[in-house]
Amino acid sequence: GPKNLVILDRIENPTAIAELKALNPMVTVTFYPYDVTVPVAETTKLLKTIFAKLKTVDLLINGAGILDDHQIERTIAVNFTGTVNTTTAIMEFWDKRKGGPGGVIANICSVTGFNAIYQVPVYSASKAAALSFTNSLARLAPITGVTAYSINPGITRTPLVHKFNSWLDVEPRVGELLLEHPTQTTLECAQNFVKAIEANQNGAIW
């Protein structure tokens, strides 16, 4: 039952946005261009615009991620630094020490955060860092008023896993080998995601 859904992404996808609007006409869906690798100050500026328009924002989902161990700096920038920066920026509006109302953060991490795909150590480590960061956020909730939990999907059938590069090409067939394990569909992943949001359990590792 959300009133608003705001999508922040590098690339606008009008087809996906139209699909979301059709699912529930009662929800206002808006899009803003955003790259998670920008500095905190730039993110804060964008959030100021969003908060001015909506007045209340209840839930932030940090979901940006790339899987390509050839792109070391970008993997860390998107999967970890982006999560930290976006979270840091929203604290300006949510932190109860600044008179904010608090809020909820759901971070999409990965099972690789605690069970590495060793052929992609940079990706796995970036997700472990995001998971550790989320666990700390949850423990800081009494101070900040902001609760947090992580969703850690297993292998999900998305373009992300079809073909990707291993670190130093230690395993050229890593994408194929990964898909030999049990997988889930994006719909199954999304349905479980909704359960986690409904449970709204601070510190949970789903």
PDB file of C-alpha atoms in Angstrom:
ATOM      1  CA  GLY A   1       0.000   0.000   0.000  1.00  0.00           C
ATOM      2  CA  PRO A   2       2.579   2.686  -0.810  1.00  0.00           C
ATOM      3  CA  LYS A   3       1.372   6.099  -1.977  1.00  0.00           C
ATOM      4  CA  ASN A   4       4.534   6.804  -3.929  1.00  0.00           C
ATOM      5  CA  LEU A   5       7.288   4.821  -5.581  1.00  0.00           C
ATOM      6  CA  VAL A   6      10.356   6.814  -6.599  1.00  0.00           C
ATOM      7  CA  ILE A   7      12.866   5.093  -8.865  1.00  0.00           C
ATOM      8  CA  LEU A   8      16.430   6.385  -9.000  1.00  0.00           C
ATOM      9  CA  ASP A   9      18.553   4.895 -11.777  1.00  0.00           C
ATOM     10  CA  ARG A  10      21.169   5.758 -14.366  1.00  0.00           C
ATOM     11  CA  ILE A  11      18.937   4.762 -17.278  1.00  0.00           C
ATOM     12  CA  GLU A  12      15.225   5.447 -17.600  1.00  0.00           C
ATOM     13  CA  ASN A  13      13.118   2.452 -18.595  1.00  0.00           C
ATOM     14  CA  PRO A  14       9.681   3.772 -19.651  1.00  0.00           C
ATOM     15  CA  THR A  15       8.348   0.240 -20.331  1.00  0.00           C
ATOM     16  CA  ALA A  16       9.161  -0.932 -16.788  1.00  0.00           C
ATOM     17  CA  ILE A  17       7.718   2.263 -15.286  1.00  0.00           C
ATOM     18  CA  ALA A  18       4.480   1.860 -17.302  1.00  0.00           C
ATOM     19  CA  GLU A  19       4.272  -1.750 -16.095  1.00  0.00           C
ATOM     20  CA  LEU A  20       4.647  -0.622 -12.468  1.00  0.00           C
ATOM     21  CA  LYS A  21       1.996   2.084 -12.900  1.00  0.00           C
ATOM     22  CA  ALA A  22      -0.422  -0.471 -14.355  1.00  0.00           C
ATOM     23  CA  LEU A  23       0.050  -2.814 -11.371  1.00  0.00           C
ATOM     24  CA  ASN A  24      -1.519  -0.307  -8.993  1.00  0.00           C
ATOM     25  CA  PRO A  25      -2.953   2.950 -10.367  1.00  0.00           C
ATOM     26  CA  MET A  26      -3.255   4.256  -6.771  1.00  0.00           C
ATOM     27  CA  VAL A  27       0.554   4.531  -6.554  1.00  0.00           C
ATOM     28  CA  THR A  28       2.335   7.520  -8.077  1.00  0.00           C
ATOM     29  CA  VAL A  29       5.496   6.296  -9.811  1.00  0.00           C
ATOM     30  CA  THR A  30       8.212   8.854 -10.569  1.00  0.00           C
ATOM     31  CA  PHE A  31      11.718   8.555 -11.995  1.00  0.00           C
ATOM     32  CA  TYR A  32      14.858  10.603 -11.360  1.00  0.00           C
ATOM     33  CA  PRO A  33      18.199   9.998 -13.087  1.00  0.00           C
ATOM     34  CA  TYR A  34      20.802   9.017 -10.501  1.00  0.00           C
ATOM     35  CA  ASP A  35      24.207   7.356 -10.392  1.00  0.00           C
ATOM     36  CA  VAL A  36      25.097   5.910  -6.973  1.00  0.00           C
ATOM     37  CA  THR A  37      28.771   6.689  -7.519  1.00  0.00           C
ATOM     38  CA  VAL A  38      28.261  10.471  -7.223  1.00  0.00           C
ATOM     39  CA  PRO A  39      29.498  12.261  -4.057  1.00  0.00           C
ATOM     40  CA  VAL A  40      27.289  12.446  -0.945  1.00  0.00           C
ATOM     41  CA  ALA A  41      26.621  16.182  -1.494  1.00  0.00           C
ATOM     42  CA  GLU A  42      25.120  15.503  -4.929  1.00  0.00           C
ATOM     43  CA  THR A  43      22.908  12.724  -3.552  1.00  0.00           C
ATOM     44  CA  THR A  44      21.749  15.006  -0.723  1.00  0.00           C
ATOM     45  CA  LYS A  45      20.757  17.637  -3.287  1.00  0.00           C
ATOM     46  CA  LEU A  46      18.602  15.134  -5.198  1.00  0.00           C
ATOM     47  CA  LEU A  47      17.024  13.824  -1.986  1.00  0.00           C
ATOM     48  CA  LYS A  48      16.184  17.399  -0.976  1.00  0.00           C
ATOM     49  CA  THR A  49      14.104  17.701  -4.159  1.00  0.00           C
ATOM     50  CA  ILE A  50      12.358  14.376  -3.474  1.00  0.00           C
ATOM     51  CA  PHE A  51      11.631  15.119   0.195  1.00  0.00           C
ATOM     52  CA  ALA A  52      10.320  18.599  -0.719  1.00  0.00           C
ATOM     53  CA  LYS A  53       7.880  17.004  -3.124  1.00  0.00           C
ATOM     54  CA  LEU A  54       6.762  13.998  -1.052  1.00  0.00           C
ATOM     55  CA  LYS A  55       7.218  15.394   2.488  1.00  0.00           C
ATOM     56  CA  THR A  56       7.530  11.834   3.852  1.00  0.00           C
ATOM     57  CA  VAL A  57       9.793   9.014   2.711  1.00  0.00           C
ATOM     58  CA  ASP A  58       9.493   5.808   4.732  1.00  0.00           C
ATOM     59  CA  LEU A  59      11.728   3.260   3.038  1.00  0.00           C
ATOM     60  CA  LEU A  60      14.982   3.402   1.077  1.00  0.00           C
ATOM     61  CA  ILE A  61      15.933   0.339  -0.972  1.00  0.00           C
ATOM     62  CA  ASN A  62      19.597   0.306  -1.987  1.00  0.00           C
ATOM     63  CA  GLY A  63      19.673  -2.043  -4.946  1.00  0.00           C
ATOM     64  CA  ALA A  64      22.412  -0.959  -7.339  1.00  0.00           C
ATOM     65  CA  GLY A  65      24.936  -3.656  -8.209  1.00  0.00           C
ATOM     66  CA  ILE A  66      27.350  -4.829 -10.880  1.00  0.00           C
ATOM     67  CA  LEU A  67      29.092  -8.161 -11.319  1.00  0.00           C
ATOM     68  CA  ASP A  68      32.349  -7.873 -13.278  1.00  0.00           C
ATOM     69  CA  ASP A  69      35.632  -8.523 -11.500  1.00  0.00           C
ATOM     70  CA  HIS A  70      37.549  -6.856 -14.341  1.00  0.00           C
ATOM     71  CA  GLN A  71      36.041  -3.545 -13.164  1.00  0.00           C
ATOM     72  CA  ILE A  72      37.546  -3.507  -9.685  1.00  0.00           C
ATOM     73  CA  GLU A  73      37.130   0.180  -8.772  1.00  0.00           C
ATOM     74  CA  ARG A  74      33.630   0.404 -10.267  1.00  0.00           C
ATOM     75  CA  THR A  75      32.466  -2.785  -8.500  1.00  0.00           C
ATOM     76  CA  ILE A  76      33.491  -1.335  -5.127  1.00  0.00           C
ATOM     77  CA  ALA A  77      32.092   2.109  -6.032  1.00  0.00           C
ATOM     78  CA  VAL A  78      28.666   0.777  -7.034  1.00  0.00           C
ATOM     79  CA  ASN A  79      28.191  -2.197  -4.710  1.00  0.00           C
ATOM     80  CA  PHE A  80      29.640  -0.719  -1.525  1.00  0.00           C
ATOM     81  CA  THR A  81      30.494   2.985  -1.687  1.00  0.00           C
ATOM     82  CA  GLY A  82      27.193   3.788  -3.404  1.00  0.00           C
ATOM     83  CA  THR A  83      25.256   2.049  -0.631  1.00  0.00           C
ATOM     84  CA  VAL A  84      27.201   3.919   2.042  1.00  0.00           C
ATOM     85  CA  ASN A  85      26.879   7.318   0.323  1.00  0.00           C
ATOM     86  CA  THR A  86      23.147   7.077  -0.393  1.00  0.00           C
ATOM     87  CA  THR A  87      22.519   5.952   3.191  1.00  0.00           C
ATOM     88  CA  THR A  88      24.695   8.764   4.557  1.00  0.00           C
ATOM     89  CA  ALA A  89      22.822  11.327   2.451  1.00  0.00           C
ATOM     90  CA  ILE A  90      19.358  10.239   3.593  1.00  0.00           C
ATOM     91  CA  MET A  91      20.431  10.507   7.251  1.00  0.00           C
ATOM     92  CA  GLU A  92      20.308  14.279   6.760  1.00  0.00           C
ATOM     93  CA  PHE A  93      16.513  13.937   6.531  1.00  0.00           C
ATOM     94  CA  TRP A  94      15.849  10.952   8.814  1.00  0.00           C
ATOM     95  CA  ASP A  95      18.292  11.084  11.765  1.00  0.00           C
ATOM     96  CA  LYS A  96      16.316  11.675  14.961  1.00  0.00           C
ATOM     97  CA  ARG A  97      19.277  13.606  16.420  1.00  0.00           C
ATOM     98  CA  LYS A  98      18.557  16.244  13.759  1.00  0.00           C
ATOM     99  CA  GLY A  99      14.832  16.201  14.500  1.00  0.00           C
ATOM    100  CA  GLY A 100      14.129  13.659  11.752  1.00  0.00           C
ATOM    101  CA  PRO A 101      11.347  11.063  11.909  1.00  0.00           C
ATOM    102  CA  GLY A 102      13.577   8.001  11.401  1.00  0.00           C
ATOM    103  CA  GLY A 103      13.166   5.609   8.511  1.00  0.00           C
ATOM    104  CA  VAL A 104      13.861   2.139   7.173  1.00  0.00           C
ATOM    105  CA  ILE A 105      16.710   0.972   4.947  1.00  0.00           C
ATOM    106  CA  ALA A 106      16.569  -2.289   2.989  1.00  0.00           C
ATOM    107  CA  ASN A 107      19.911  -3.135   1.420  1.00  0.00           C
ATOM    108  CA  ILE A 108      20.131  -5.707  -1.334  1.00  0.00           C
ATOM    109  CA  CYS A 109      23.290  -7.610  -0.521  1.00  0.00           C
ATOM    110  CA  SER A 110      23.996 -11.215  -1.571  1.00  0.00           C
ATOM    111  CA  VAL A 111      24.641 -14.686  -0.196  1.00  0.00           C
ATOM    112  CA  THR A 112      28.169 -14.120  -1.513  1.00  0.00           C
ATOM    113  CA  GLY A 113      28.545 -11.721   1.425  1.00  0.00           C
ATOM    114  CA  PHE A 114      28.952 -14.730   3.713  1.00  0.00           C
ATOM    115  CA  ASN A 115      29.624 -17.505   1.174  1.00  0.00           C
ATOM    116  CA  ALA A 116      31.953 -16.071  -1.468  1.00  0.00           C
ATOM    117  CA  ILE A 117      32.012 -17.074  -5.105  1.00  0.00           C
ATOM    118  CA  TYR A 118      35.784 -17.261  -4.866  1.00  0.00           C
ATOM    119  CA  GLN A 119      36.319 -16.699  -8.614  1.00  0.00           C
ATOM    120  CA  VAL A 120      34.806 -13.217  -8.182  1.00  0.00           C
ATOM    121  CA  PRO A 121      36.457 -12.131  -4.913  1.00  0.00           C
ATOM    122  CA  VAL A 122      35.993  -8.398  -5.562  1.00  0.00           C
ATOM    123  CA  TYR A 123      32.226  -8.738  -6.072  1.00  0.00           C
ATOM    124  CA  SER A 124      31.916 -11.104  -3.089  1.00  0.00           C
ATOM    125  CA  ALA A 125      33.945  -8.798  -0.837  1.00  0.00           C
ATOM    126  CA  SER A 126      31.914  -5.745  -1.901  1.00  0.00           C
ATOM    127  CA  LYS A 127      28.722  -7.564  -0.881  1.00  0.00           C
ATOM    128  CA  ALA A 128      30.277  -8.684   2.415  1.00  0.00           C
ATOM    129  CA  ALA A 129      31.130  -5.039   3.095  1.00  0.00           C
ATOM    130  CA  ALA A 130      27.547  -3.950   2.317  1.00  0.00           C
ATOM    131  CA  LEU A 131      26.215  -6.662   4.630  1.00  0.00           C
ATOM    132  CA  SER A 132      28.551  -5.626   7.461  1.00  0.00           C
ATOM    133  CA  PHE A 133      27.555  -1.975   6.960  1.00  0.00           C
ATOM    134  CA  THR A 134      23.852  -2.910   7.150  1.00  0.00           C
ATOM    135  CA  ASN A 135      24.379  -4.885  10.359  1.00  0.00           C
ATOM    136  CA  SER A 136      26.047  -1.833  11.915  1.00  0.00           C
ATOM    137  CA  LEU A 137      23.189   0.443  10.790  1.00  0.00           C
ATOM    138  CA  ALA A 138      20.724  -1.843  12.559  1.00  0.00           C
ATOM    139  CA  ARG A 139      22.691  -1.625  15.817  1.00  0.00           C
ATOM    140  CA  LEU A 140      22.822   2.176  15.510  1.00  0.00           C
ATOM    141  CA  ALA A 141      19.019   2.395  15.278  1.00  0.00           C
ATOM    142  CA  PRO A 142      18.592   3.451  18.958  1.00  0.00           C
ATOM    143  CA  ILE A 143      20.830   6.466  18.231  1.00  0.00           C
ATOM    144  CA  THR A 144      19.618   7.427  14.742  1.00  0.00           C
ATOM    145  CA  GLY A 145      16.023   6.186  14.685  1.00  0.00           C
ATOM    146  CA  VAL A 146      16.796   4.493  11.364  1.00  0.00           C
ATOM    147  CA  THR A 147      16.339   0.716  11.198  1.00  0.00           C
ATOM    148  CA  ALA A 148      17.959  -1.534   8.597  1.00  0.00           C
ATOM    149  CA  TYR A 149      17.948  -5.069   7.280  1.00  0.00           C
ATOM    150  CA  SER A 150      19.524  -6.898   4.338  1.00  0.00           C
ATOM    151  CA  ILE A 151      18.081  -9.084   1.621  1.00  0.00           C
ATOM    152  CA  ASN A 152      20.683 -11.564   0.388  1.00  0.00           C
ATOM    153  CA  PRO A 153      19.466 -13.376  -2.736  1.00  0.00           C
ATOM    154  CA  GLY A 154      21.029 -16.575  -3.950  1.00  0.00           C
ATOM    155  CA  ILE A 155      21.637 -17.117  -7.657  1.00  0.00           C
ATOM    156  CA  THR A 156      18.829 -15.299  -9.454  1.00  0.00           C
ATOM    157  CA  ARG A 157      18.265 -15.675 -13.187  1.00  0.00           C
ATOM    158  CA  THR A 158      19.026 -12.139 -14.372  1.00  0.00           C
ATOM    159  CA  PRO A 159      21.320 -10.810 -17.124  1.00  0.00           C
ATOM    160  CA  LEU A 160      23.829 -10.163 -14.299  1.00  0.00           C
ATOM    161  CA  VAL A 161      24.745 -13.866 -14.042  1.00  0.00           C
ATOM    162  CA  HIS A 162      24.541 -15.014 -17.666  1.00  0.00           C
ATOM    163  CA  LYS A 163      28.089 -13.989 -18.522  1.00  0.00           C
ATOM    164  CA  PHE A 164      30.568 -12.107 -16.384  1.00  0.00           C
ATOM    165  CA  ASN A 165      34.294 -11.796 -15.859  1.00  0.00           C
ATOM    166  CA  SER A 166      36.215 -13.516 -13.091  1.00  0.00           C
ATOM    167  CA  TRP A 167      39.109 -11.813 -11.307  1.00  0.00           C
ATOM    168  CA  LEU A 168      42.306 -12.099 -13.414  1.00  0.00           C
ATOM    169  CA  ASP A 169      40.335 -14.591 -15.590  1.00  0.00           C
ATOM    170  CA  VAL A 170      40.892 -17.367 -13.048  1.00  0.00           C
ATOM    171  CA  GLU A 171      37.716 -19.070 -14.350  1.00  0.00           C
ATOM    172  CA  PRO A 172      36.546 -18.018 -17.846  1.00  0.00           C
ATOM    173  CA  ARG A 173      33.366 -20.167 -17.506  1.00  0.00           C
ATOM    174  CA  VAL A 174      32.304 -18.800 -14.108  1.00  0.00           C
ATOM    175  CA  GLY A 175      28.870 -17.650 -15.394  1.00  0.00           C
ATOM    176  CA  GLU A 176      28.050 -21.055 -16.898  1.00  0.00           C
ATOM    177  CA  LEU A 177      29.284 -22.925 -13.833  1.00  0.00           C
ATOM    178  CA  LEU A 178      27.218 -20.738 -11.521  1.00  0.00           C
ATOM    179  CA  LEU A 179      23.998 -21.540 -13.402  1.00  0.00           C
ATOM    180  CA  GLU A 180      24.579 -25.259 -12.784  1.00  0.00           C
ATOM    181  CA  HIS A 181      23.566 -24.597  -9.162  1.00  0.00           C
ATOM    182  CA  PRO A 182      19.934 -24.178  -8.018  1.00  0.00           C
ATOM    183  CA  THR A 183      18.583 -20.800  -9.118  1.00  0.00           C
ATOM    184  CA  GLN A 184      15.481 -18.685  -8.553  1.00  0.00           C
ATOM    185  CA  THR A 185      13.454 -16.467 -10.868  1.00  0.00           C
ATOM    186  CA  THR A 186      13.290 -12.696 -10.458  1.00  0.00           C
ATOM    187  CA  LEU A 187       9.610 -13.097  -9.479  1.00  0.00           C
ATOM    188  CA  GLU A 188      10.458 -15.535  -6.673  1.00  0.00           C
ATOM    189  CA  CYS A 189      13.161 -13.150  -5.494  1.00  0.00           C
ATOM    190  CA  ALA A 190      10.714 -10.216  -5.550  1.00  0.00           C
ATOM    191  CA  GLN A 191       8.009 -12.123  -3.644  1.00  0.00           C
ATOM    192  CA  ASN A 192      10.482 -12.922  -0.874  1.00  0.00           C
ATOM    193  CA  PHE A 193      11.640  -9.318  -0.902  1.00  0.00           C
ATOM    194  CA  VAL A 194       8.035  -8.216  -0.196  1.00  0.00           C
ATOM    195  CA  LYS A 195       7.872 -10.641   2.761  1.00  0.00           C
ATOM    196  CA  ALA A 196      11.019  -9.035   4.191  1.00  0.00           C
ATOM    197  CA  ILE A 197       9.562  -5.533   3.772  1.00  0.00           C
ATOM    198  CA  GLU A 198       6.313  -6.579   5.460  1.00  0.00           C
ATOM    199  CA  ALA A 199       8.188  -8.210   8.363  1.00  0.00           C
ATOM    200  CA  ASN A 200      10.267  -5.003   8.751  1.00  0.00           C
ATOM    201  CA  GLN A 201      12.666  -6.621  11.207  1.00  0.00           C
ATOM    202  CA  ASN A 202      15.586  -4.454  12.283  1.00  0.00           C
ATOM    203  CA  GLY A 203      18.884  -6.295  11.837  1.00  0.00           C
ATOM    204  CA  ALA A 204      17.375  -9.206   9.936  1.00  0.00           C
ATOM    205  CA  ILE A 205      19.594 -10.983   7.391  1.00  0.00           C
ATOM    206  CA  TRP A 206      17.132 -12.401   4.894  1.00  0.00           C
TER     207      TRP A 206
END
